[in-house]
C-alpha cells in the first residue's frame, strides 16, 4: 500500500512539475519581451546622460543584489527539506530565523550604504554638478528598493518550496508590467524624469513586496515566533556563506576575464565580450527558470529518502533543460550574424565568435544546475564549492598564460 501511495504521489508531483515548467518557460519568454521594451522606453524617457547616471548610481546598490539571490536559494532549501519531512514546527522556526537574519542583514547593509556608499557616490563618481542632488535622491530610493527585495525573501522562498510557481509567475509578470508602465509614463511627463522614475521604482517595489508577503503569508508557517535555535542559525549562515562563495567565484571569473581581455585586446574586444555576456545572461535565466521547477521536488524527495524518484527528476530536469536550450540556442548560433546585425546594426567576427561560444558554454553550464541542487539537498556544500570554485578561479591565471602566449581572445571560453 505504501508503494502504491508513493507512486500516486509521484504522479501528482510529475503533473505539477510539468505545469510549473511550462509556466516558468512562458513567464521567461514574456518577461524577456517586456524587458526589451522597458529598456527602450527608459532610455527614451531619461536620455543618454540621465540613463548613464541611473545605471551608475543604482548599480552601486544593485551590485549587492547577489546577496538576495543567495539568501533566497538557501532559505528555500531549508523550507523544502522541512516540507519533505512534514515537520510543521521546523518550518515555523526556519521562517522566524530567516526573518531575523534578513532584518539584521538589512540594517547592516543600509548602514554601509548610508556611510561608505554615500561617500563613494558623492565624492568618487563622475556626475554632473547640476544632477548631484538628483543622483543622491536616486541613490536613497535604490537603497529602499534593495531593502524591499530582502524583506520579501522568506515569502518568495516559501512560495517556491510549496511549488506554487503560478503565484510567482503572476507577481513577477505584474512587476515587469508595472516597470514598463512606469517607463512609458516618463516619456510623457514634463517633470524631472529621473526623480519621478526613482520614486516610481520605490513605490513599485513596495507594491510587489506586499504582494509576495500577502501570498506567502497565507501559509501557516509564515507567522513570526521568537526562536533561539543557535544550531539552525549556524546552519543557515554556513549554507548561505558557502553558496555566496560560489557566486563570488563566478563573478570573479567573469570580471577577471573582462579585465584580461581589456589588458591584452582593448575596448573593442571588451564590447564583444559584454554583448556575449548579455546573451549568456538571457540563456542562464531561462536555464535557472527550468531548474526552479524541479528544485523543490528534488529536495523533498531527498528529505523523504526517495532516492529513486530524485534520480528520475535529476535525469528529466537535465533532458528538458538541455532540449529547450538547444531548440532555442542552436538556431541562434547558426544565424548569429543576422541576429546581431538586426539587434545591434553591426556584426563583426569577434562578437560572433564570442556570442556563439558563450551559448555553447551556457549549454554545458546548465548541466551543472541539477547536480548543484542534489548537493544542496544533502547540505554538504562546503566540499563541493571548495572543489568546483577552486577550478573556476584557476581559469583566470590559465587565461592570462594563454593570452600571454599569443592565443586569440575567444580562447577564454575554451
XYZ file of C-alpha atoms in Angstrom:
414
model
C 0.000 0.000 0.000
C 2.853 2.393 0.863
C 4.432 1.767 -2.552
C 1.111 2.492 -4.299
C 0.639 5.714 -2.297
C 4.167 6.837 -3.095
C 3.650 6.091 -6.790
C 0.374 8.057 -6.763
C 2.064 10.990 -5.022
C 4.905 10.944 -7.525
C 2.429 11.045 -10.418
C 0.802 14.126 -8.871
C 4.242 15.668 -8.433
C 5.097 14.961 -12.066
C 1.952 16.739 -13.251
C 2.731 19.706 -11.017
C 6.327 19.847 -12.262
C 5.174 19.714 -15.896
C 2.725 22.549 -15.222
C 5.344 24.606 -13.379
C 7.964 24.065 -16.087
C 5.530 25.308 -18.725
C 4.587 28.320 -16.581
C 8.211 29.255 -15.935
C 9.112 28.916 -19.614
C 6.206 31.110 -20.733
C 6.990 33.588 -17.959
C 10.597 33.827 -19.104
C 9.615 34.483 -22.715
C 7.045 37.111 -21.722
C 9.423 38.894 -19.340
C 12.177 38.961 -21.953
C 9.875 40.752 -24.397
C 8.577 43.167 -21.733
C 12.090 43.990 -20.509
C 13.320 44.737 -24.029
C 10.566 47.338 -24.425
C 11.164 48.667 -20.898
C 14.836 49.401 -21.608
C 13.850 51.137 -24.833
C 11.324 53.445 -23.115
C 13.599 54.135 -20.126
C 16.419 55.201 -22.453
C 13.994 57.373 -24.412
C 12.483 58.926 -21.278
C 15.693 59.570 -19.349
C 18.015 60.426 -22.189
C 21.615 59.306 -22.540
C 23.099 61.296 -19.619
C 20.391 60.533 -17.034
C 20.271 56.904 -18.172
C 24.013 56.688 -17.548
C 23.602 58.306 -14.119
C 20.775 55.901 -13.277
C 22.802 52.804 -14.183
C 25.933 54.027 -12.411
C 24.297 55.199 -9.165
C 21.717 52.414 -8.869
C 24.486 49.978 -9.782
C 26.287 50.795 -6.513
C 23.306 49.287 -4.683
C 22.392 46.524 -7.139
C 25.980 45.259 -7.000
C 24.877 43.644 -3.728
C 21.807 42.021 -5.313
C 23.545 38.637 -5.463
C 23.092 38.553 -1.669
C 19.313 38.414 -2.192
C 19.638 35.520 -4.642
C 21.939 33.571 -2.318
C 19.667 34.037 0.706
C 16.565 33.088 -1.290
C 18.120 29.822 -2.508
C 19.482 28.979 0.946
C 16.228 29.615 2.811
C 14.250 27.789 0.126
C 16.483 24.750 0.611
C 15.704 24.571 4.344
C 11.977 25.069 3.719
C 11.922 22.298 1.090
C 13.724 19.813 3.334
C 11.343 20.550 6.228
C 8.324 20.193 3.913
C 9.658 16.850 2.699
C 9.967 15.728 6.314
C 6.477 17.150 7.061
C 7.875 18.967 10.098
C 5.494 21.908 10.662
C 7.239 23.202 13.785
C 10.559 23.189 11.959
C 9.010 25.244 9.143
C 7.840 27.923 11.591
C 11.272 28.034 13.216
C 13.026 28.351 9.832
C 10.719 31.205 8.811
C 11.323 33.148 12.022
C 15.084 32.534 11.998
C 15.407 33.574 8.350
C 13.389 36.738 9.008
C 15.663 37.620 11.937
C 18.766 37.128 9.790
C 17.335 39.278 6.999
C 16.351 42.119 9.356
C 19.838 42.220 10.920
C 21.471 41.959 7.485
C 19.228 44.726 6.116
C 20.172 47.104 8.944
C 23.878 46.329 8.433
C 23.730 46.867 4.669
C 21.723 50.102 4.992
C 24.350 51.465 7.412
C 27.110 50.583 4.922
C 25.198 52.140 2.028
C 24.461 55.314 4.008
C 28.100 55.753 5.006
C 30.653 54.199 2.643
C 28.252 54.016 -0.300
C 27.006 57.583 0.097
C 30.597 58.846 0.346
C 31.502 56.969 -2.841
C 28.544 58.341 -4.812
C 29.034 61.898 -3.518
C 32.795 62.192 -3.955
C 34.173 59.488 -6.244
C 31.659 59.103 -9.069
C 31.704 61.352 -12.118
C 28.284 63.030 -12.052
C 27.429 66.477 -13.491
C 27.239 69.006 -10.631
C 23.718 70.096 -11.582
C 22.487 66.466 -11.279
C 24.216 65.576 -7.987
C 21.141 66.277 -5.820
C 19.015 64.154 -8.139
C 21.638 61.399 -8.080
C 21.580 61.337 -4.266
C 17.767 61.071 -4.315
C 18.072 58.191 -6.787
C 20.630 56.523 -4.521
C 18.350 56.762 -1.470
C 15.427 55.294 -3.412
C 17.663 52.459 -4.662
C 18.632 51.568 -1.084
C 14.998 51.081 -0.091
C 14.233 49.171 -3.284
C 17.009 46.785 -2.226
C 15.563 46.641 1.304
C 12.170 45.598 -0.090
C 13.854 42.863 -2.159
C 15.447 41.483 1.022
C 12.253 41.692 3.075
C 10.271 39.546 0.633
C 12.828 36.696 0.556
C 11.268 34.370 3.201
C 7.882 34.716 1.492
C 9.148 34.034 -2.037
C 11.170 31.115 -0.643
C 8.095 29.505 0.918
C 6.107 30.053 -2.300
C 8.825 28.219 -4.246
C 9.093 25.462 -1.649
C 5.359 24.805 -1.937
C 5.909 24.707 -5.728
C 3.325 27.459 -6.202
C 5.005 28.724 -9.380
C 1.763 30.171 -10.728
C 1.772 32.804 -7.973
C 5.421 33.629 -8.649
C 4.832 33.837 -12.410
C 1.868 36.203 -11.963
C 3.573 38.527 -9.457
C 6.847 38.681 -11.400
C 4.891 39.473 -14.572
C 2.982 42.215 -12.715
C 6.373 43.510 -11.552
C 7.659 43.749 -15.138
C 4.424 45.292 -16.438
C 4.474 47.969 -13.716
C 8.078 48.816 -14.625
C 7.100 49.006 -18.293
C 4.164 51.310 -17.445
C 6.499 53.496 -15.389
C 8.962 53.639 -18.289
C 6.196 54.708 -20.681
C 4.960 57.390 -18.244
C 8.359 59.099 -18.020
C 8.291 59.632 -21.793
C 5.033 61.604 -21.421
C 5.523 63.800 -18.346
C 7.264 67.176 -18.065
C 8.702 66.974 -14.521
C 12.219 65.699 -13.767
C 12.174 62.233 -15.329
C 14.962 60.741 -13.210
C 13.388 61.856 -9.915
C 9.961 60.574 -10.971
C 11.420 57.273 -12.192
C 13.370 56.763 -8.941
C 10.324 57.388 -6.743
C 8.177 55.299 -9.080
C 10.548 52.326 -8.771
C 10.455 52.665 -4.987
C 6.639 52.603 -4.914
C 6.517 49.766 -7.455
C 8.984 47.668 -5.437
C 6.929 48.238 -2.299
C 3.763 47.059 -4.067
C 5.448 43.913 -5.394
C 6.915 43.101 -1.960
C 3.463 43.448 -0.382
C 2.067 41.055 -2.995
C 4.703 38.434 -2.143
C 4.141 38.926 1.597
C 0.364 38.665 1.105
C 0.521 35.458 -0.950
C 3.353 33.878 1.044
C 1.712 34.814 4.326
C -1.244 32.518 3.604
C 0.877 29.523 4.621
C 0.563 28.564 8.269
C 4.324 28.530 8.845
C 4.670 32.202 7.840
C 3.943 33.547 11.308
C 6.742 35.044 13.340
C 7.679 33.454 16.650
C 10.739 34.020 18.804
C 13.394 31.399 18.163
C 16.765 30.830 19.823
C 17.785 27.745 17.843
C 21.508 28.524 17.573
C 22.211 25.411 15.512
C 19.624 26.458 12.903
C 21.105 29.967 12.708
C 24.540 28.421 12.293
C 23.379 26.078 9.527
C 21.531 28.868 7.681
C 24.540 31.190 7.815
C 27.047 28.487 6.863
C 24.927 27.330 3.939
C 24.436 30.913 2.749
C 28.135 31.637 3.203
C 29.335 28.771 1.019
C 26.662 29.495 -1.576
C 27.838 33.111 -1.595
C 31.418 31.907 -2.074
C 30.262 30.100 -5.220
C 28.521 33.220 -6.524
C 31.544 35.414 -5.793
C 33.867 32.948 -7.533
C 31.754 33.080 -10.689
C 31.560 36.864 -10.516
C 35.333 36.956 -10.045
C 35.880 34.741 -13.073
C 33.694 36.925 -15.309
C 35.192 40.173 -14.041
C 38.706 38.746 -14.240
C 38.166 37.700 -17.843
C 36.819 41.173 -18.637
C 39.961 42.791 -17.223
C 42.300 40.360 -19.011
C 40.548 40.917 -22.337
C 40.883 44.659 -21.823
C 44.594 44.387 -20.977
C 45.509 42.189 -23.944
C 42.992 43.153 -26.640
C 41.443 46.528 -25.760
C 37.933 48.028 -25.518
C 36.622 46.649 -28.831
C 37.122 43.087 -27.590
C 35.594 44.145 -24.259
C 32.486 45.283 -26.102
C 32.246 41.925 -27.895
C 32.614 40.093 -24.575
C 29.963 42.316 -22.935
C 27.474 41.565 -25.729
C 28.179 37.843 -25.375
C 27.603 38.133 -21.617
C 24.184 39.713 -22.208
C 23.229 36.763 -24.399
C 24.616 34.366 -21.787
C 22.582 36.047 -19.028
C 19.393 35.517 -21.031
C 20.146 31.801 -21.507
C 21.180 31.399 -17.862
C 17.912 32.995 -16.760
C 15.987 30.524 -18.929
C 18.018 27.581 -17.612
C 17.557 28.661 -13.988
C 13.808 29.053 -14.543
C 13.619 25.446 -15.713
C 15.622 24.150 -12.750
C 13.462 26.106 -10.279
C 10.522 23.943 -11.347
C 12.374 20.779 -10.275
C 14.426 22.050 -7.335
C 11.833 21.865 -4.503
C 10.608 18.418 -5.581
C 14.165 17.031 -5.747
C 14.914 18.333 -2.258
C 11.673 16.954 -0.831
C 12.432 13.568 -2.405
C 15.859 13.597 -0.746
C 14.315 14.513 2.629
C 11.886 11.584 2.242
C 14.782 9.304 1.215
C 13.012 8.593 -2.067
C 16.300 8.479 -3.953
C 14.869 6.641 -6.957
C 12.375 9.435 -7.639
C 15.057 12.048 -7.003
C 17.271 10.375 -9.625
C 14.392 10.341 -12.117
C 13.831 14.060 -11.542
C 17.559 14.698 -11.935
C 17.674 12.922 -15.292
C 14.468 14.508 -16.553
C 15.471 18.026 -15.495
C 18.741 17.658 -17.388
C 16.929 16.454 -20.502
C 14.163 19.070 -20.562
C 16.555 21.948 -19.807
C 19.015 20.816 -22.451
C 16.306 20.232 -25.084
C 14.789 23.678 -24.531
C 18.173 25.410 -24.583
C 19.215 23.557 -27.738
C 15.922 24.210 -29.528
C 16.373 27.944 -28.938
C 20.160 28.214 -28.885
C 21.208 26.181 -31.931
C 19.215 28.283 -34.450
C 20.636 31.413 -32.807
C 24.185 30.053 -33.130
C 23.646 29.302 -36.820
C 22.045 32.692 -37.544
C 24.172 34.718 -35.129
C 25.466 37.104 -37.789
C 21.949 38.047 -38.911
C 20.639 38.316 -35.343
C 23.476 40.604 -34.231
C 23.029 42.782 -37.285
C 19.272 43.167 -36.679
C 19.779 43.715 -32.936
C 22.831 45.979 -32.947
C 23.207 47.106 -36.538
C 26.654 45.501 -36.723
C 28.146 42.005 -36.628
C 31.948 41.782 -36.510
C 33.680 38.398 -36.446
C 34.913 38.631 -32.854
C 31.443 39.382 -31.478
C 30.015 36.484 -33.486
C 32.646 34.057 -32.122
C 32.188 35.312 -28.565
C 28.395 35.021 -28.712
C 28.428 31.550 -30.300
C 30.985 30.158 -27.845
C 29.188 31.757 -24.897
C 25.958 29.947 -25.815
C 27.818 26.614 -26.032
C 29.436 27.373 -22.657
C 25.975 28.088 -21.205
C 24.720 24.726 -22.535
C 27.485 22.921 -20.632
C 26.982 25.014 -17.504
C 23.246 24.217 -17.474
C 24.041 20.544 -16.866
C 25.629 21.542 -13.568
C 22.453 23.046 -12.067
C 20.675 19.767 -11.163
C 23.937 18.434 -9.683
C 24.197 21.532 -7.509
C 20.586 21.033 -6.393
C 21.289 17.491 -5.163
C 24.452 18.596 -3.362
C 22.487 21.417 -1.711
C 19.822 18.926 -0.628
C 22.468 16.894 1.225
C 23.733 20.057 2.936
C 27.361 19.082 2.225
C 28.141 22.095 0.080
C 31.477 23.122 1.603
C 33.457 20.346 -0.100
C 31.553 20.865 -3.346
C 32.145 24.615 -3.571
C 35.791 24.386 -2.494
C 36.472 21.866 -5.275
C 34.385 23.480 -8.027
C 35.167 27.126 -7.332
C 38.892 26.447 -6.965
C 38.839 25.224 -10.561
C 36.674 28.216 -11.522
C 39.186 30.686 -10.090
C 42.094 28.831 -11.723
C 40.711 29.854 -15.113
C 41.984 33.410 -14.534
C 45.738 32.602 -14.327
C 45.339 29.975 -17.073
C 43.663 32.551 -19.328
C 46.460 35.037 -18.571
C 49.096 32.465 -19.588
C 47.225 31.654 -22.821
C 46.803 35.338 -23.712
C 50.471 35.935 -22.915
C 51.353 33.049 -25.249
C 49.545 34.738 -28.137
C 46.226 32.883 -28.205
C 43.178 34.798 -29.545
C 40.639 36.472 -27.247
C 37.947 33.812 -27.669
C 40.217 31.194 -26.063
C 38.689 32.465 -22.796
C 35.731 30.122 -23.418
C 37.861 27.046 -24.037
